[in-house]
Amino acid sequence: MADPASPICCPTVAAIRAVAAPWREAGERLALVPTMGALHEGHLSLVRQARAQADRVVVSIFVNPAQFAPNEDFSSYPRQLQRDLDLLETVGVDAVFTPDAAVMYPAGFATTISLQGPAAAGLEDASRPIFFNGVATVVAKLLIQVAPDLAIFGEKDFQQLAVIKQLVLDLDLPVLVQGGPTMREADGLAMSSRNVYLSETERALAHLLFTSMQKIKAGMAGAGTVASLIEAAVAELEQAGFRIDYLVLRDAVTLGQWQGQSAGRLLVAAWLGKTRLIDNLAIDGRGLPGHSKE
Ligand code: PAF
């Protein structure tokens, strides 16, 4: 195995394929962790999850312009390649794939992937209509370029994970897609590269997204209906200064309406000032009679 302290940097498709070819020939299991950089403990936990299951781990770092709408934060998205590489050295990565936009979308690039199913669940897609087409296109390219046996994505972007699982299934891509648990700050805020946008005051409030979902979950074990619990949580969050895009309980697999007895997922997206935060929480449907519908 290569020295885990010094990942090989591959800026082109030819370079990452040349690096991975001997691993594949030797029958080694390869895992990919796709990222947009600005790495934090959440990403590093995905790398550790990959490391535990594969002989070789590749991390890709690419801020994908195709998944940002013109009014979104593509130009201000944090970019800190050297810091990311230093962090990756600490967790044992074999190679870092660092294509730029010209490598991923050369002049004349004309193909994108069009989606339905979990990508049309009325959640992220409702306020970010181009997002999943951009994600699916770049993820399909990354999976074809690196050809991993296993690819790991954070559960914080829960709808994205569902979209990628559907993509891989529908296109018969020979890779196992796995989710990695959301890493949280001490107060419960889900780790995100975008948390750096929060002011000090906003940062102090941001954990309320998670605590309000926990409250709904706890309330479901009691007498409250899901609808009334969500209504109360929305009112509380708005009172604290959030602007809610959605706070819903959905089926954890289809992202369609939750039927009460299946695994559910609370999903939230909300603005705090100029920062849009998302989070989600697993709900076990069993043993909650009376909670049949959203
Ligand atoms: O979740 C992300 O960081 C990105 O959406 C991904 C999956 C790397 C695609 O650009």
mmCIF file of C-alpha atoms and ligand atoms in Angstrom, residues 34-36 62 64 67 131 135 138-139 153 157 160 164, ligand 1:
data_model
loop_
_atom_site.group_PDB
_atom_site.id
_atom_site.type_symbol
_atom_site.label_atom_id
_atom_site.label_comp_id
_atom_site.label_asym_id
_atom_site.label_seq_id
_atom_site.Cartn_x
_atom_site.Cartn_y
_atom_site.Cartn_z
ATOM 1 C CA PRO A 34 -16.536 12.496 -3.680
ATOM 2 C CA THR A 35 -16.315 15.993 -2.145
ATOM 3 C CA MET A 36 -16.258 19.647 -3.061
ATOM 4 C CA PHE A 62 -14.168 19.427 -7.341
ATOM 5 C CA ASN A 64 -18.954 21.471 -9.468
ATOM 6 C CA GLN A 67 -24.901 22.126 -9.487
ATOM 7 C CA PHE A 131 -29.041 21.046 -8.421
ATOM 8 C CA VAL A 135 -24.914 16.452 -9.044
ATOM 9 C CA VAL A 138 -20.749 14.980 -12.085
ATOM 10 C CA VAL A 139 -21.203 11.921 -9.859
ATOM 11 C CA PHE A 153 -21.695 10.058 0.480
ATOM 12 C CA ASP A 157 -27.471 15.465 2.030
ATOM 13 C CA GLN A 160 -28.755 13.633 -2.755
ATOM 14 C CA ILE A 164 -27.332 8.840 -6.343
HETATM 15 O O1 PAF B 1 -22.098 16.560 -1.603
HETATM 16 C C1 PAF B 1 -21.199 17.081 -2.288
HETATM 17 O O2 PAF B 1 -20.161 17.498 -1.789
HETATM 18 C C2 PAF B 1 -21.406 17.222 -3.784
HETATM 19 O O3 PAF B 1 -22.748 17.453 -4.092
HETATM 20 C C3 PAF B 1 -20.849 16.037 -4.593
HETATM 21 C C4 PAF B 1 -21.571 14.748 -4.245
HETATM 22 C C5 PAF B 1 -19.363 15.881 -4.330
HETATM 23 C C6 PAF B 1 -21.050 16.290 -6.097
HETATM 24 O O4 PAF B 1 -20.427 17.466 -6.499
#
